[in-house]
PDB file of C-alpha atoms in Angstrom:
ATOM      1  CA  MET A   1     -21.274  46.760 -22.163  1.00  0.00           C
ATOM      2  CA  ASN A   2     -21.699  46.844 -18.840  1.00  0.00           C
ATOM      3  CA  ALA A   3     -23.825  49.487 -16.614  1.00  0.00           C
ATOM      4  CA  VAL A   4     -21.399  49.236 -13.389  1.00  0.00           C
ATOM      5  CA  VAL A   5     -18.963  50.486 -15.723  1.00  0.00           C
ATOM      6  CA  PHE A   6     -21.265  53.370 -17.329  1.00  0.00           C
ATOM      7  CA  ASP A   7     -21.559  54.460 -13.902  1.00  0.00           C
ATOM      8  CA  ALA A   8     -18.801  54.829 -12.882  1.00  0.00           C
ATOM      9  CA  ILE A   9     -18.176  57.050 -15.937  1.00  0.00           C
ATOM     10  CA  LYS A  10     -21.053  59.370 -14.878  1.00  0.00           C
ATOM     11  CA  ALA A  11     -20.048  59.562 -11.423  1.00  0.00           C
ATOM     12  CA  LEU A  12     -16.387  61.249 -12.568  1.00  0.00           C
ATOM     13  CA  LEU A  13     -18.317  62.933 -15.625  1.00  0.00           C
ATOM     14  CA  ASP A  14     -20.158  64.520 -12.788  1.00  0.00           C
ATOM     15  CA  GLU A  15     -17.710  65.578 -10.984  1.00  0.00           C
ATOM     16  CA  GLY A  16     -16.283  67.507 -14.027  1.00  0.00           C
ATOM     17  CA  LYS A  17     -13.402  65.052 -14.416  1.00  0.00           C
ATOM     18  CA  ILE A  18     -12.506  62.914 -18.119  1.00  0.00           C
ATOM     19  CA  PRO A  19     -12.966  59.640 -17.765  1.00  0.00           C
ATOM     20  CA  THR A  20      -9.830  57.712 -18.271  1.00  0.00           C
ATOM     21  CA  VAL A  21      -9.364  54.033 -17.809  1.00  0.00           C
ATOM     22  CA  ALA A  22      -7.075  54.373 -14.865  1.00  0.00           C
ATOM     23  CA  LEU A  23     -10.296  56.660 -12.969  1.00  0.00           C
ATOM     24  CA  THR A  24     -13.381  54.259 -14.313  1.00  0.00           C
ATOM     25  CA  LYS A  25     -11.926  51.498 -12.545  1.00  0.00           C
ATOM     26  CA  SER A  26     -10.932  53.220  -9.226  1.00  0.00           C
ATOM     27  CA  LYS A  27     -14.604  54.870  -9.267  1.00  0.00           C
ATOM     28  CA  LEU A  28     -16.266  51.411  -9.812  1.00  0.00           C
ATOM     29  CA  THR A  29     -18.807  49.895  -7.039  1.00  0.00           C
ATOM     30  CA  GLN A  30     -17.284  46.219  -8.128  1.00  0.00           C
ATOM     31  CA  PRO A  31     -14.984  44.738  -9.489  1.00  0.00           C
ATOM     32  CA  MET A  32     -15.092  44.424 -13.936  1.00  0.00           C
ATOM     33  CA  PRO A  33     -12.499  42.551 -15.635  1.00  0.00           C
ATOM     34  CA  MET A  34     -10.506  45.343 -17.164  1.00  0.00           C
ATOM     35  CA  PRO A  35     -11.022  44.738 -21.039  1.00  0.00           C
ATOM     36  CA  VAL A  36     -14.864  45.635 -20.323  1.00  0.00           C
ATOM     37  CA  VAL A  37     -13.272  49.308 -18.815  1.00  0.00           C
ATOM     38  CA  ILE A  38     -11.544  49.613 -21.670  1.00  0.00           C
ATOM     39  CA  ALA A  39     -14.390  48.693 -23.919  1.00  0.00           C
ATOM     40  CA  ALA A  40     -16.678  51.258 -21.924  1.00  0.00           C
ATOM     41  CA  VAL A  41     -14.310  54.206 -22.075  1.00  0.00           C
ATOM     42  CA  SER A  42     -13.805  54.069 -25.777  1.00  0.00           C
ATOM     43  CA  GLN A  43     -17.238  53.586 -26.529  1.00  0.00           C
ATOM     44  CA  TYR A  44     -17.888  57.115 -24.057  1.00  0.00           C
ATOM     45  CA  LYS A  45     -14.882  58.984 -26.246  1.00  0.00           C
ATOM     46  CA  ASN A  46     -15.961  57.754 -29.138  1.00  0.00           C
ATOM     47  CA  ASN A  47     -19.582  58.389 -28.639  1.00  0.00           C
ATOM     48  CA  PRO A  48     -20.456  60.208 -24.970  1.00  0.00           C
ATOM     49  CA  ASP A  49     -24.005  61.001 -25.640  1.00  0.00           C
ATOM     50  CA  SER A  50     -24.115  57.059 -25.643  1.00  0.00           C
ATOM     51  CA  ILE A  51     -23.503  57.276 -21.956  1.00  0.00           C
ATOM     52  CA  ASN A  52     -26.952  58.311 -21.237  1.00  0.00           C
ATOM     53  CA  ASN A  53     -28.071  54.908 -22.654  1.00  0.00           C
ATOM     54  CA  PHE A  54     -26.696  52.632 -20.087  1.00  0.00           C
ATOM     55  CA  ILE A  55     -27.103  54.448 -16.864  1.00  0.00           C
ATOM     56  CA  SER A  56     -28.873  52.771 -14.679  1.00  0.00           C
ATOM     57  CA  THR A  57     -30.775  53.786 -12.065  1.00  0.00           C
ATOM     58  CA  PRO A  58     -32.259  50.003 -10.322  1.00  0.00           C
ATOM     59  CA  CYS A  59     -28.601  48.292 -10.274  1.00  0.00           C
ATOM     60  CA  HIS A  60     -27.857  51.006  -7.319  1.00  0.00           C
ATOM     61  CA  ASP A  61     -31.029  49.456  -5.247  1.00  0.00           C
ATOM     62  CA  SER A  62     -30.153  46.578  -5.740  1.00  0.00           C
ATOM     63  CA  THR A  63     -26.376  46.833  -4.869  1.00  0.00           C
ATOM     64  CA  SER A  64     -27.624  49.286  -1.601  1.00  0.00           C
ATOM     65  CA  PHE A  65     -29.481  47.053   0.030  1.00  0.00           C
ATOM     66  CA  ALA A  66     -27.034  44.330  -0.520  1.00  0.00           C
ATOM     67  CA  ASN A  67     -24.334  46.707   1.498  1.00  0.00           C
ATOM     68  CA  ASP A  68     -26.612  47.473   3.519  1.00  0.00           C
ATOM     69  CA  SER A  69     -27.694  43.943   4.635  1.00  0.00           C
ATOM     70  CA  GLN A  70     -23.432  42.766   4.873  1.00  0.00           C
ATOM     71  CA  LEU A  71     -23.157  45.889   7.425  1.00  0.00           C
ATOM     72  CA  ASP A  72     -25.681  44.550   9.125  1.00  0.00           C
ATOM     73  CA  ARG A  73     -24.170  40.963   9.446  1.00  0.00           C
ATOM     74  CA  ILE A  74     -20.619  42.768  10.174  1.00  0.00           C
ATOM     75  CA  GLU A  75     -22.132  45.060  12.793  1.00  0.00           C
ATOM     76  CA  ALA A  76     -23.594  42.078  14.527  1.00  0.00           C
ATOM     77  CA  LYS A  77     -20.199  40.154  14.447  1.00  0.00           C
ATOM     78  CA  LEU A  78     -18.542  43.175  15.292  1.00  0.00           C
ATOM     79  CA  ASP A  79     -20.463  43.470  18.685  1.00  0.00           C
ATOM     80  CA  LYS A  80     -20.892  39.774  19.344  1.00  0.00           C
ATOM     81  CA  LEU A  81     -17.057  40.046  19.957  1.00  0.00           C
ATOM     82  CA  LEU A  82     -17.153  43.164  21.746  1.00  0.00           C
ATOM     83  CA  THR A  83     -19.104  40.934  24.435  1.00  0.00           C
ATOM     84  CA  LEU A  84     -16.726  38.250  24.506  1.00  0.00           C
ATOM     85  CA  LEU A  85     -13.764  40.772  25.157  1.00  0.00           C
ATOM     86  CA  GLU A  86     -15.239  42.808  27.175  1.00  0.00           C
ATOM     87  CA  LYS A  87     -16.190  39.174  29.648  1.00  0.00           C
ATOM     88  CA  GLN A  88     -12.640  38.700  29.659  1.00  0.00           C
TER      89      GLN A  88
END
């Protein structure tokens, strides 16, 4: 199963919510096919202890780095646009 989906399930559990397909899909950090989400939620409901085997901390690190890099690029573009607007 995909660790990103299990991370979303873990986030729901940390909030005290019961994981459902809709709630899990809303907590995903990246797009996932619906069958993957359904399979993960079903697996969790059949064996709640299975969630501990799939939680990945390195995934968050690489995702965080990618998001920071993307944020830096967006900020640079915004700065350029603001500079152009101020000149006019």
